[in-house]
Amino acid sequence: MTGATHPPARPSDLDPTIAARLKRDPDGLIAAVAQAADTGEVLMVGWMDDEALHRTLTTGRCTYWSRSRQEYWVKGDTSGHVQKVLSVALDCDGDAVLVRVEQTGAACHTGDRTCFDADVLPVSD
């Protein structure tokens, strides 16, 4: 990340004091890491723009920006695998958030508990 702050790509009701702290990528997005509050597992990584973050903070449900579909999606609306938001923390650089959630069902669209279950890479000693 270059440290540049990019303006939000879409209109948003996000609190301006929070918006001013964000360092967005060229598409107006920040990384959103979903973590299971009970186990500490990293469940998935998604993307949020200002409005997705606003919706996440105000509804208590994780809302992401789909880069492929170019639309908002609320985790669990179609699958039933809901992420109830317990806390949201902005990282020190302002380019990512950690969303601690109560996960219902699988977090990954493949049906795995996490998006990191299926393809563990070997690490040399």
Coordinates of C-alpha atoms in Angstrom, one line a residue:
M1 CA 0.0 0.0 0.0
T2 CA 1.4 3.4 -1.0
G3 CA -0.4 5.2 1.9
A4 CA -2.5 7.2 -0.5
T5 CA -6.1 7.7 0.5
H6 CA -8.6 7.3 -2.4
P7 CA -12.1 8.7 -2.2
P8 CA -14.9 6.3 -1.8
A9 CA -16.1 5.0 -5.2
R10 CA -19.8 4.9 -4.2
P11 CA -21.9 7.2 -2.0
S12 CA -21.9 6.3 1.7
D13 CA -23.4 7.3 5.1
L14 CA -20.2 6.2 6.9
D15 CA -19.2 8.5 9.7
P16 CA -16.8 11.1 8.1
T17 CA -14.3 10.7 11.0
I18 CA -14.0 7.0 10.2
A19 CA -13.9 7.5 6.5
A20 CA -11.1 10.0 6.8
R21 CA -9.0 7.3 8.5
L22 CA -9.3 4.8 5.7
K23 CA -6.5 4.1 3.2
R24 CA -8.4 2.6 0.2
D25 CA -7.0 0.8 -2.8
P26 CA -7.5 2.3 -6.2
D27 CA -11.0 0.7 -6.3
G28 CA -12.0 2.4 -3.1
L29 CA -11.7 -0.8 -1.0
I30 CA -10.1 -2.1 2.2
A31 CA -9.5 -5.7 3.2
A32 CA -12.0 -7.1 5.7
V33 CA -10.7 -10.1 7.7
A34 CA -13.5 -12.1 9.4
Q35 CA -12.4 -13.9 12.5
A36 CA -14.5 -16.3 14.6
A37 CA -14.8 -14.7 18.1
D38 CA -15.0 -18.0 19.9
T39 CA -12.0 -19.9 18.3
G40 CA -9.9 -17.0 16.9
E41 CA -9.9 -18.8 13.5
V42 CA -9.6 -16.5 10.4
L43 CA -12.7 -17.5 8.5
M44 CA -12.4 -15.4 5.3
V45 CA -11.2 -12.3 3.7
G46 CA -13.5 -10.0 1.8
W47 CA -13.6 -6.4 0.6
M48 CA -15.4 -3.4 1.9
D49 CA -15.9 0.1 0.6
D50 CA -17.2 2.9 2.9
E51 CA -20.8 1.9 2.5
A52 CA -20.2 -1.8 3.2
L53 CA -18.3 -0.8 6.4
H54 CA -21.2 1.6 7.3
R55 CA -23.7 -1.2 6.8
T56 CA -21.6 -3.7 8.8
L57 CA -21.3 -1.2 11.7
T58 CA -24.9 -0.3 11.8
T59 CA -26.7 -3.6 11.0
G60 CA -24.6 -6.0 13.0
R61 CA -24.3 -8.2 9.9
C62 CA -21.1 -8.4 7.7
T63 CA -21.7 -6.6 4.4
Y64 CA -19.1 -6.9 1.7
W65 CA -18.5 -5.4 -1.8
S66 CA -18.3 -8.1 -4.4
R67 CA -15.6 -7.2 -6.9
S68 CA -16.8 -9.8 -9.4
R69 CA -20.5 -8.9 -9.3
Q70 CA -20.0 -5.2 -8.5
E71 CA -22.6 -5.2 -5.8
Y72 CA -23.0 -5.4 -2.0
W73 CA -23.7 -8.8 -0.4
V74 CA -24.6 -9.6 3.2
K75 CA -22.9 -12.8 4.3
G76 CA -25.6 -15.4 4.8
D77 CA -28.5 -13.8 2.9
T78 CA -28.6 -16.6 0.4
S79 CA -26.7 -19.4 2.2
G80 CA -28.0 -18.9 5.8
H81 CA -24.3 -18.9 6.9
V82 CA -24.6 -15.6 8.8
Q83 CA -21.8 -13.6 10.3
K84 CA -23.1 -11.7 13.4
V85 CA -20.8 -8.8 14.1
L86 CA -19.4 -8.6 17.6
S87 CA -16.7 -6.0 17.0
V88 CA -14.8 -4.2 14.3
A89 CA -11.3 -2.9 14.6
L90 CA -9.4 -0.8 12.1
D91 CA -5.7 -1.7 11.6
C92 CA -2.9 0.7 12.3
D93 CA -2.5 1.6 8.6
G94 CA -6.2 2.1 8.0
D95 CA -6.2 -0.3 5.0
A96 CA -7.9 -3.3 6.7
V97 CA -10.5 -4.1 9.3
L98 CA -10.7 -7.1 11.6
V99 CA -14.4 -8.1 12.1
R100 CA -14.9 -10.5 15.0
V101 CA -18.0 -12.5 14.3
E102 CA -20.3 -15.2 15.6
Q103 CA -20.3 -17.5 12.5
T104 CA -23.4 -19.7 11.7
G105 CA -22.5 -22.6 9.4
A106 CA -19.6 -22.5 6.9
A107 CA -17.8 -19.2 6.2
C108 CA -16.5 -20.4 2.8
H109 CA -18.6 -20.5 -0.3
T110 CA -17.3 -24.0 -0.9
G111 CA -18.9 -25.3 2.3
D112 CA -15.7 -25.4 4.4
R113 CA -15.6 -23.9 7.9
T114 CA -13.0 -21.4 6.7
C115 CA -11.7 -20.3 3.4
F116 CA -8.3 -21.5 4.6
D117 CA -9.1 -25.2 5.3
A118 CA -8.7 -26.8 1.9
D119 CA -5.3 -25.7 0.6
V120 CA -2.6 -25.6 3.3
L121 CA 0.8 -25.1 1.7
P122 CA 3.9 -26.9 2.9
V123 CA 6.4 -24.8 4.9
S124 CA 10.1 -25.8 5.1
D125 CA 11.8 -26.1 8.4

